[in-house]
Short mmCIF file of C-alpha atoms and ligand atoms in Angstrom, two decimals:
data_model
loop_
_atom_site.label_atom_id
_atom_site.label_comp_id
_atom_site.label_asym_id
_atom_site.label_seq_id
_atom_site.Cartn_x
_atom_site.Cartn_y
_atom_site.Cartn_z
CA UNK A 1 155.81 81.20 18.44
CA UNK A 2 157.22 80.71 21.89
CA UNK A 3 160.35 79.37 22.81
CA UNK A 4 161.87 78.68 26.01
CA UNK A 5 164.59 77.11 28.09
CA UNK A 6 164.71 75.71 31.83
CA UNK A 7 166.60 77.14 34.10
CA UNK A 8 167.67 75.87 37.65
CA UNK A 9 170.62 75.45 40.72
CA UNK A 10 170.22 79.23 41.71
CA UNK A 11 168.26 80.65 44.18
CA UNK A 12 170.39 84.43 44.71
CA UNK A 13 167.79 87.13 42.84
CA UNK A 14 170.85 89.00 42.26
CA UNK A 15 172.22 86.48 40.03
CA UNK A 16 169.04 85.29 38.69
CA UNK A 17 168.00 88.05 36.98
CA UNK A 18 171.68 88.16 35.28
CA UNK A 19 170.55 85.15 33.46
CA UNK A 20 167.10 86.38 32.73
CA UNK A 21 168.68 89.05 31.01
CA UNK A 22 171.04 86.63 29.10
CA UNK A 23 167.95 84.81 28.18
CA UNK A 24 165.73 87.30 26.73
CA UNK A 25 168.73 88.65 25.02
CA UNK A 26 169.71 85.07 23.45
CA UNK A 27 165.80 85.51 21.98
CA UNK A 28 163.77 83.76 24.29
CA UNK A 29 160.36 84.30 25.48
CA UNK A 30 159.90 81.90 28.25
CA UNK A 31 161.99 80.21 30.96
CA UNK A 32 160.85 77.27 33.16
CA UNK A 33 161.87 77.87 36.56
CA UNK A 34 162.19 74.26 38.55
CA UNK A 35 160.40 74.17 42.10
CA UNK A 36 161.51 71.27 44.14
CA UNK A 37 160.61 69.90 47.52
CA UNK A 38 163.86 71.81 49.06
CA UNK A 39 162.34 74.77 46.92
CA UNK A 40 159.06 74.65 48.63
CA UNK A 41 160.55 73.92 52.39
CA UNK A 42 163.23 76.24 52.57
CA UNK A 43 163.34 79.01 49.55
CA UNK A 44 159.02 79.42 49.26
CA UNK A 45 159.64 83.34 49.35
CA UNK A 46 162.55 83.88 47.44
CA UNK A 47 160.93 81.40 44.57
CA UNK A 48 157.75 84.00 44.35
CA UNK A 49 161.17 86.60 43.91
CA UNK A 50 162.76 84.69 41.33
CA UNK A 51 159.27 84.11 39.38
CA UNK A 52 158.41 87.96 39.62
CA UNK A 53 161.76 88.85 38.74
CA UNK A 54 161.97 86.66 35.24
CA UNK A 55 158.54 88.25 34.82
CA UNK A 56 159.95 91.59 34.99
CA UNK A 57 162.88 90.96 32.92
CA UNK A 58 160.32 90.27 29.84
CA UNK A 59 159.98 86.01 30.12
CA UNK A 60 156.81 84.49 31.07
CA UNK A 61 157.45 81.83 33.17
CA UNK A 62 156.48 77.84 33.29
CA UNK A 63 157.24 76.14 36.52
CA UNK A 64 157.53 72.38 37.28
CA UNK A 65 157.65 69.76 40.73
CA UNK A 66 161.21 68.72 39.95
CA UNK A 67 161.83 65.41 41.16
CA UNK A 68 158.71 66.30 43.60
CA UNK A 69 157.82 62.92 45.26
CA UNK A 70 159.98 60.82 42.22
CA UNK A 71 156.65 61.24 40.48
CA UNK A 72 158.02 63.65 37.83
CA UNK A 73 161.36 63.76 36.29
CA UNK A 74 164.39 65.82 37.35
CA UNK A 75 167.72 65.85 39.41
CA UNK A 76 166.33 66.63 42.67
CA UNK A 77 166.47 64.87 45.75
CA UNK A 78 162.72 64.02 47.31
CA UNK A 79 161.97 63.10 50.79
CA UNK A 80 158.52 62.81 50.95
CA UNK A 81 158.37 58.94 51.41
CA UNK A 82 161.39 58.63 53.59
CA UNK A 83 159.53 61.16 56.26
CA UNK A 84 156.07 59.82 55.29
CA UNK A 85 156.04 55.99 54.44
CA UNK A 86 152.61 55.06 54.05
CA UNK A 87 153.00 57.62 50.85
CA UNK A 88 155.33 55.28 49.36
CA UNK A 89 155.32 53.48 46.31
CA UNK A 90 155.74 49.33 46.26
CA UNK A 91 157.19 47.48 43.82
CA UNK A 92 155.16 44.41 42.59
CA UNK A 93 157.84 42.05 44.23
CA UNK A 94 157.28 43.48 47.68
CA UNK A 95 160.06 45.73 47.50
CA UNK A 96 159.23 50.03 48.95
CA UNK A 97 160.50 52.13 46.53
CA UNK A 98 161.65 56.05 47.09
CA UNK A 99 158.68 57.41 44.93
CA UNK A 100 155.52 58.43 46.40
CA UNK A 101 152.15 56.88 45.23
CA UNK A 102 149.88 59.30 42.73
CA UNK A 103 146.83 57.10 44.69
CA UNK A 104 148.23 58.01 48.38
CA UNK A 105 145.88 60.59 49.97
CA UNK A 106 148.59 62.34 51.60
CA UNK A 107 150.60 62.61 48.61
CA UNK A 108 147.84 64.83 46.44
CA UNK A 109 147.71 66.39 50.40
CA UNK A 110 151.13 67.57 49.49
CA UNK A 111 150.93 68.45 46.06
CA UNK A 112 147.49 70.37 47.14
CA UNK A 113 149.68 72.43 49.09
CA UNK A 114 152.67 72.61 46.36
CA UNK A 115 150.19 74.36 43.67
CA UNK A 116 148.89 76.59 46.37
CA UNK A 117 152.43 77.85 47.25
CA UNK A 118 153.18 78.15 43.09
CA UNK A 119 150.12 79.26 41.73
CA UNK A 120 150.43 82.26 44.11
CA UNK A 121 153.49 83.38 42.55
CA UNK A 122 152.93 84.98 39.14
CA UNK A 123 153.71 81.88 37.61
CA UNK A 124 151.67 81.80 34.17
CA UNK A 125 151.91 77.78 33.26
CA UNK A 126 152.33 74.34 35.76
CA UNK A 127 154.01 71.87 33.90
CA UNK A 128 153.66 68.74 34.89
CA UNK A 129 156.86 67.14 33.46
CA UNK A 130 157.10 63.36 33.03
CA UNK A 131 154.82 61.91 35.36
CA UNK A 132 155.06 57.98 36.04
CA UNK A 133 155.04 55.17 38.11
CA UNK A 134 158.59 54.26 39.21
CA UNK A 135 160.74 52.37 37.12
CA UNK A 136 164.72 52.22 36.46
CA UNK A 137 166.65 52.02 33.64
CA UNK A 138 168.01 48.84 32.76
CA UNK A 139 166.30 47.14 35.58
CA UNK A 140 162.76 46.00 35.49
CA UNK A 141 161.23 47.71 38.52
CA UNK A 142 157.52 47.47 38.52
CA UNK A 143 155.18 49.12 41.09
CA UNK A 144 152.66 49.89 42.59
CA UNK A 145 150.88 47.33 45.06
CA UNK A 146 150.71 50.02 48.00
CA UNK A 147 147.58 48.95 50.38
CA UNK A 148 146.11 51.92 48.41
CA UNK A 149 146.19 50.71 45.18
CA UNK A 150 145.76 47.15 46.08
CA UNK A 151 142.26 48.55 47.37
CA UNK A 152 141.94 50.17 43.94
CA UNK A 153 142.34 47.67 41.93
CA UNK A 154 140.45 44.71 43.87
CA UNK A 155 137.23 47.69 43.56
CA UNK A 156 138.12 48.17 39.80
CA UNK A 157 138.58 44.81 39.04
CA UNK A 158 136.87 42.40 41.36
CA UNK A 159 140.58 40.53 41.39
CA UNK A 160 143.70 41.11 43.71
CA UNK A 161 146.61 43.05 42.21
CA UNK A 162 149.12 40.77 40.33
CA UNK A 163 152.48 40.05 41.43
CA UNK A 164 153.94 40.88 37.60
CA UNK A 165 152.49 43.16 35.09
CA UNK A 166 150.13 42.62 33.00
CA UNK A 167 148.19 43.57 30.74
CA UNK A 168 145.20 44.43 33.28
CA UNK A 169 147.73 45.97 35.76
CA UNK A 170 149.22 48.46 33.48
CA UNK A 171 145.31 49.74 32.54
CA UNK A 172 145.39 50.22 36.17
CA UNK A 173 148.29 52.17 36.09
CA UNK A 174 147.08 54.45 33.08
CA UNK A 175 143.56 55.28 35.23
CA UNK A 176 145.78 55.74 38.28
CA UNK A 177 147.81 58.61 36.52
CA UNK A 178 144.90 59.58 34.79
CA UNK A 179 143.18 60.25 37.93
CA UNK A 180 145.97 61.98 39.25
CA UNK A 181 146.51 64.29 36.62
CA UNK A 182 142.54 65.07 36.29
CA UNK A 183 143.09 65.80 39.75
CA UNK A 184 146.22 68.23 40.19
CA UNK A 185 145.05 70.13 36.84
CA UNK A 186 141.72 70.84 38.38
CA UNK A 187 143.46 72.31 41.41
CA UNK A 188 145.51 74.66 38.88
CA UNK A 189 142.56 75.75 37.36
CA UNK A 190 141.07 77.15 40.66
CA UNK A 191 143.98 79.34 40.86
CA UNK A 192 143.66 80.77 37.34
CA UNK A 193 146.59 79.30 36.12
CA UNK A 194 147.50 77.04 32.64
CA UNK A 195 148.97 73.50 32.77
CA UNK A 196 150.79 71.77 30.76
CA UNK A 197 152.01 67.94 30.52
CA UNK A 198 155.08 66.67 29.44
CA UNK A 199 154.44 62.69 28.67
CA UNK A 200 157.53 60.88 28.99
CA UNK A 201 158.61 58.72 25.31
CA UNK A 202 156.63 55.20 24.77
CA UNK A 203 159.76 53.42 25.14
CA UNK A 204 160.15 54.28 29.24
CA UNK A 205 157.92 51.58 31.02
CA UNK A 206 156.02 54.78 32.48
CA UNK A 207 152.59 53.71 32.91
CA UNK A 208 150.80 55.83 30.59
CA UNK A 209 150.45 54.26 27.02
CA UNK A 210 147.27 55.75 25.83
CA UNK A 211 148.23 59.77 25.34
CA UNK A 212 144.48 60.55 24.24
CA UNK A 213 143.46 60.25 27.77
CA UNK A 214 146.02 62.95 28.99
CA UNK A 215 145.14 65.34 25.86
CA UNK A 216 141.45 64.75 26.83
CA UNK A 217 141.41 65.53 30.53
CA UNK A 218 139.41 69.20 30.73
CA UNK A 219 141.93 71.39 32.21
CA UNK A 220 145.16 69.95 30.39
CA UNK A 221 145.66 73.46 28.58
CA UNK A 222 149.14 72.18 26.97
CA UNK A 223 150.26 68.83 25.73
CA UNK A 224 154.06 67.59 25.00
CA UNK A 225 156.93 65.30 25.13
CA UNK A 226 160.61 65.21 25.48
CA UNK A 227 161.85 62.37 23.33
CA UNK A 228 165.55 62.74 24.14
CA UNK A 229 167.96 61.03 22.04
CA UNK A 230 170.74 58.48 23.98
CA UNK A 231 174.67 59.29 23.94
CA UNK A 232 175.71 57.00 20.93
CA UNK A 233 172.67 57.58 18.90
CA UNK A 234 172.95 58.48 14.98
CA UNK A 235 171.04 61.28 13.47
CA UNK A 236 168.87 58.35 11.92
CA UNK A 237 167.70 58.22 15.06
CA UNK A 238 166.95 61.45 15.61
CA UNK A 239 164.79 61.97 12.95
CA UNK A 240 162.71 58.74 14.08
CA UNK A 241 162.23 59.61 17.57
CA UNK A 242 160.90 63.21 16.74
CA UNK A 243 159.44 62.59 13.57
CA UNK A 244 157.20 60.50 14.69
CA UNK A 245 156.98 62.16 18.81
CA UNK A 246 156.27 65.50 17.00
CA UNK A 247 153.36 64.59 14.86
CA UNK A 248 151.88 62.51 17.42
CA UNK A 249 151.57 65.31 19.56
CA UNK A 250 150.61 67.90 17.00
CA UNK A 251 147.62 65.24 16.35
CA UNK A 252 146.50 65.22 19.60
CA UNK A 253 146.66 68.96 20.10
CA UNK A 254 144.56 69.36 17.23
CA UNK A 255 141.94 66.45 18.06
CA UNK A 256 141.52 67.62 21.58
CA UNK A 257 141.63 71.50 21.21
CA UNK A 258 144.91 72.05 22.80
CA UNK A 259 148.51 73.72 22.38
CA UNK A 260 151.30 71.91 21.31
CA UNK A 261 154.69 71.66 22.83
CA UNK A 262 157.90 69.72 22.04
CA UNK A 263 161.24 69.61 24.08
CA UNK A 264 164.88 69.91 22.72
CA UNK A 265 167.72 67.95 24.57
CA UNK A 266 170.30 69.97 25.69
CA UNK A 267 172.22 68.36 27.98
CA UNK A 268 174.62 65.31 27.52
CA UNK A 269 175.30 66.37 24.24
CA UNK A 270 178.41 65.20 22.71
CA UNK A 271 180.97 66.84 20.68
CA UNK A 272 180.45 66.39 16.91
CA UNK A 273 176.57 66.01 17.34
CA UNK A 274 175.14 69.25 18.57
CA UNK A 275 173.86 69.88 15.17
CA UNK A 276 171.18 67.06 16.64
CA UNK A 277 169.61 69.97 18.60
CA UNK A 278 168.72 72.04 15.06
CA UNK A 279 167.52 68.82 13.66
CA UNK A 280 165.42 67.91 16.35
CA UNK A 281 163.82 71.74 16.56
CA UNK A 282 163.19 72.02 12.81
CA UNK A 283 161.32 68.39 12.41
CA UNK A 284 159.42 69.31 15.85
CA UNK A 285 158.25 72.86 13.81
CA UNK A 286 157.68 71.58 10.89
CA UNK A 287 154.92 69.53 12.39
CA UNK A 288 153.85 72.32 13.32
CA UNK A 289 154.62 72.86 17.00
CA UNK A 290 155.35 76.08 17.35
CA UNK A 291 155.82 75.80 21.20
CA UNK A 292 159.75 74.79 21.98
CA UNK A 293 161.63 74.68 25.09
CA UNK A 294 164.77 73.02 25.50
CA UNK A 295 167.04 71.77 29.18
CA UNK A 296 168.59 73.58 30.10
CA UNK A 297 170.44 76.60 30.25
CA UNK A 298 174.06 77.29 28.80
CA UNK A 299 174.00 73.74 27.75
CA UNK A 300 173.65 72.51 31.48
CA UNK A 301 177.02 73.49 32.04
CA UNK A 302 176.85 74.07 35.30
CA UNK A 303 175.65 70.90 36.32
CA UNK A 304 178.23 68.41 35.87
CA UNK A 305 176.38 65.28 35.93
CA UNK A 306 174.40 66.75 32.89
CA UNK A 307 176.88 69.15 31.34
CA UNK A 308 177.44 68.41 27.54
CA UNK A 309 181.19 68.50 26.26
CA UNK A 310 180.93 71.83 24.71
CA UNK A 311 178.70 73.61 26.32
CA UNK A 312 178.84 77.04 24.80
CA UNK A 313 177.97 75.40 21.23
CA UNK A 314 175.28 73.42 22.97
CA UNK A 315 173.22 76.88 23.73
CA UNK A 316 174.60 79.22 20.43
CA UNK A 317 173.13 75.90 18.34
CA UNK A 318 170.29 75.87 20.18
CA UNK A 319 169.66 80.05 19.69
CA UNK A 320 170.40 79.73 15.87
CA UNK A 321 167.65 76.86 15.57
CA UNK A 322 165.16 78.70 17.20
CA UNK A 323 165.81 81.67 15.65
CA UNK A 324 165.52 80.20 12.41
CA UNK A 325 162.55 78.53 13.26
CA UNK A 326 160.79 82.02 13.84
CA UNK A 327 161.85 83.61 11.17
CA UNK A 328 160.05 80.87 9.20
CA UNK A 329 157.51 80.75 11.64
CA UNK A 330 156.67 84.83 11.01
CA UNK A 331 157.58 84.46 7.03
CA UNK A 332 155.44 81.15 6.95
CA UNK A 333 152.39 83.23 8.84
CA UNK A 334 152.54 86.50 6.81
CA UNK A 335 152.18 84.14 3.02
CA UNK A 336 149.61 82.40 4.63
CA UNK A 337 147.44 85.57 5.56
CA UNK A 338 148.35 87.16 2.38
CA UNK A 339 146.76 84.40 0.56
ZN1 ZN B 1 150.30 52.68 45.19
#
C-alpha cells in the first residue's frame, strides 16, 4: 500500500528535511513535492535538493505543475499568459482569461521544458493534478476560442467554434485535453519517469467528461481523483461523492491496466467533521485503492487561506486512517495468500 501527503511553501533544505522526517515518522511512504512556475524560475536547483533530500529521508517522491499555466489546480500564482499572450486562453464571450491554452504551441514549449527540469531530479512520479479548461466557481466562464483552437475546431469539424457550449464544443474540449495529456505523458516517458493523473470531480465544468480516454492514453501509468467534499456538507455526502469517485476509478484502473489512486481532503476541514477524512480513506480502500495521498501537510496549517480549524486533529485523523487502512491492507493480503 502506499500512502502519501503533499507538501509545499518551503524551499530551506534545512527545514525540509525536518518535515521529511516528521513524515516518514507519522507512517508515510510518499510525499508530493509541488513545483510551480516561481519553482522552476527562481529555486530549479534547490528543488533537485529538496527532491533528493525527501529521497534520502526514506519517501519516494510525486511532483506536480502547481497552478503551472492555470491549467492544473493549486494556490500558485502563474504568469505565463501575462508575459506571453498569444498562450492565453479565451473565453467563448470574447473575454482573455489568465490560463494558458493546452492547444498553444508555446505553452507545451514550456511545459517541454518544465518536465525536462523535473524529470532530472530523482523525482519517481509526474502528477498531473486536475487538468482543465478554465472555469470559475459560481460563474459560468467558458473557454477556449483562442485563434488556435478556433483553427482546431473549424479542421475537426468543418464549422466555426460556437459562441456558447455545446454539446460539439465540449467534445472538442475532451480531444483538446486528451491531446495534451497524450502529449506531456509521452515526454515523461522519455525521461524514464511514471505519471500519474488526477481528474478533477464530474461536477466542475472541467472539460473532460469521458475518464476512459485519460485511463487509456499509453503512458498514463496512474489514474485518480480528488472528490473533495464542500464546507457545510453532511457525511451523507461523503459517502456519495467517494463511493461512487472510488469505484469509478478502481474500474478504470482495472479495465485499462493501471494503478489506482484516490485523494483525501485535508484542508478546510471544520471542527466536528474531521472524522470525514477516516470515512473518506476507508470507502476509497475498500474499493480497493490501495494508493492514498491526502493535501496537505499538518492539516495545511500553515497556509491560512487553506488551514482547517484544528489542524493538529486534521493530520493525527488522517495518520490513524491510514494506518488502519494498512493494517487491513497487510491482514487482508496475508488471508488471501493463505487461501
Ligand atoms: Zn485555445
Amino acid at each position: 500500500m502506499k500512502t502519501g501527503i503533499s507538501y509545499f511553501g518551503v524551499r530551506n533544505p534545512k527545514w525540509v528535511r525536518k518535515d521529511m522526517r516528521a513524515i516518514k515518522e507519522a507512517g508515510f511512504d510518499y510525499v508530493l513535492h509541488t513545483f510551480s512556475e516561481a519553482d522552476l524560475q527562481y529555486y530549479p536547483q534547490t528543488m533537485k535538493e529538496i527532491i533528493a533530500l525527501s529521497k534520502e529521508e526514506g519517501l519516494g517522491v510525486y511532483t506536480n505543475p502547481w497552478g503551472v499555466g492555470r491549467v492544473f489546480g493549486g494556490e500558485a500564482y502563474s504568469e505565463l499568459t501575462a508575459r506571453n499572450k498569444e498562450m492565453g486562453q479565451i473565453s467563448l464571450d470574447g473575454e482573455a482569461l489568465i490560463a494558458a491554452c493546452p492547444n498553444s504551441k508555446g505553452f507545451r514549449e514550456y511545459m517541454q521544458k518544465w518536465i525536462k527540469n523535473v524529470c532530472e531530479s530523482e523525482v519517481e512520479t509526474i502528477f498531473w493534478d486536475e487538468p482543465h479548461f478554465y472555469f470559475e466557481k459560481n460563474k459560468t466562464v467558458s473557454a477556449c476560442r483562442c485563434s488556435v483552437c478556433s483553427k482546431l475546431y473549424r479542421e475537426q469539424t468543418g464549422e466555426e467554434i460556437p459562441e456558447t457550449l455545446s454539446e460539439k464544443f465540449n467534445a472538442f474540449r475532451q480531444r483538446s485535453l486528451v491531446s495534451f495529456l497524450s502529449f506531456v505523458t509521452e515526454e515523461v516517458h522519455k525521461f524514464g519517469k511514471r505519471n500519474s493523473v488526477c481528474l478533477l470531480p464530474p461536477w466542475f465544468p472541467a472539460g473532460l467528461e469521458n475518464w476512459d480516454e485519460v485511463a487509456a492514453l499509453p503512458c498514463v501509468d496512474e489514474i485518480g481523483s480528488d472528490p473533495y467534499w464542500e464546507k457545510g456538507d453532511a457525511l451523507e455526502r461523503v459517502q456519495k461523492i467517494y463511493g461512487e469517485t472510488s469505484v469509478r476509478i478502481a474500474d478504470l484502473a482495472k479495465k485499462y491496466g493501471k494503478e489506482a489512486q484516490m485523494w483525501v481532503k485535508n484542508y478546510h476541514i471544520e471542527a466536528g467533521t474531521e472524522h470525514f477524512i477516516k470515512e473518506a480513506t476507508e470507502i476509497s480502500v475498500n474499493a480497493g485503492i490501495t494508493n492514498i495521498f491526502a493535501w496537505s501537510y499538518l492539516g495545511s496549517k500553515y497556509m491560512d487561506w487553506l488551514r482547517s480549524d484544528n489542524p493538529e486533529l486534521v493530520w493525527e485523523t488522517q495518520i490513524k486512517a491510514l494506518s488502519l487502512a494498512k493494517a487491513h491492507f497487510i491482514h487482508y493480503n496475508y488471508a488471501t495468500n493463505c487461501k
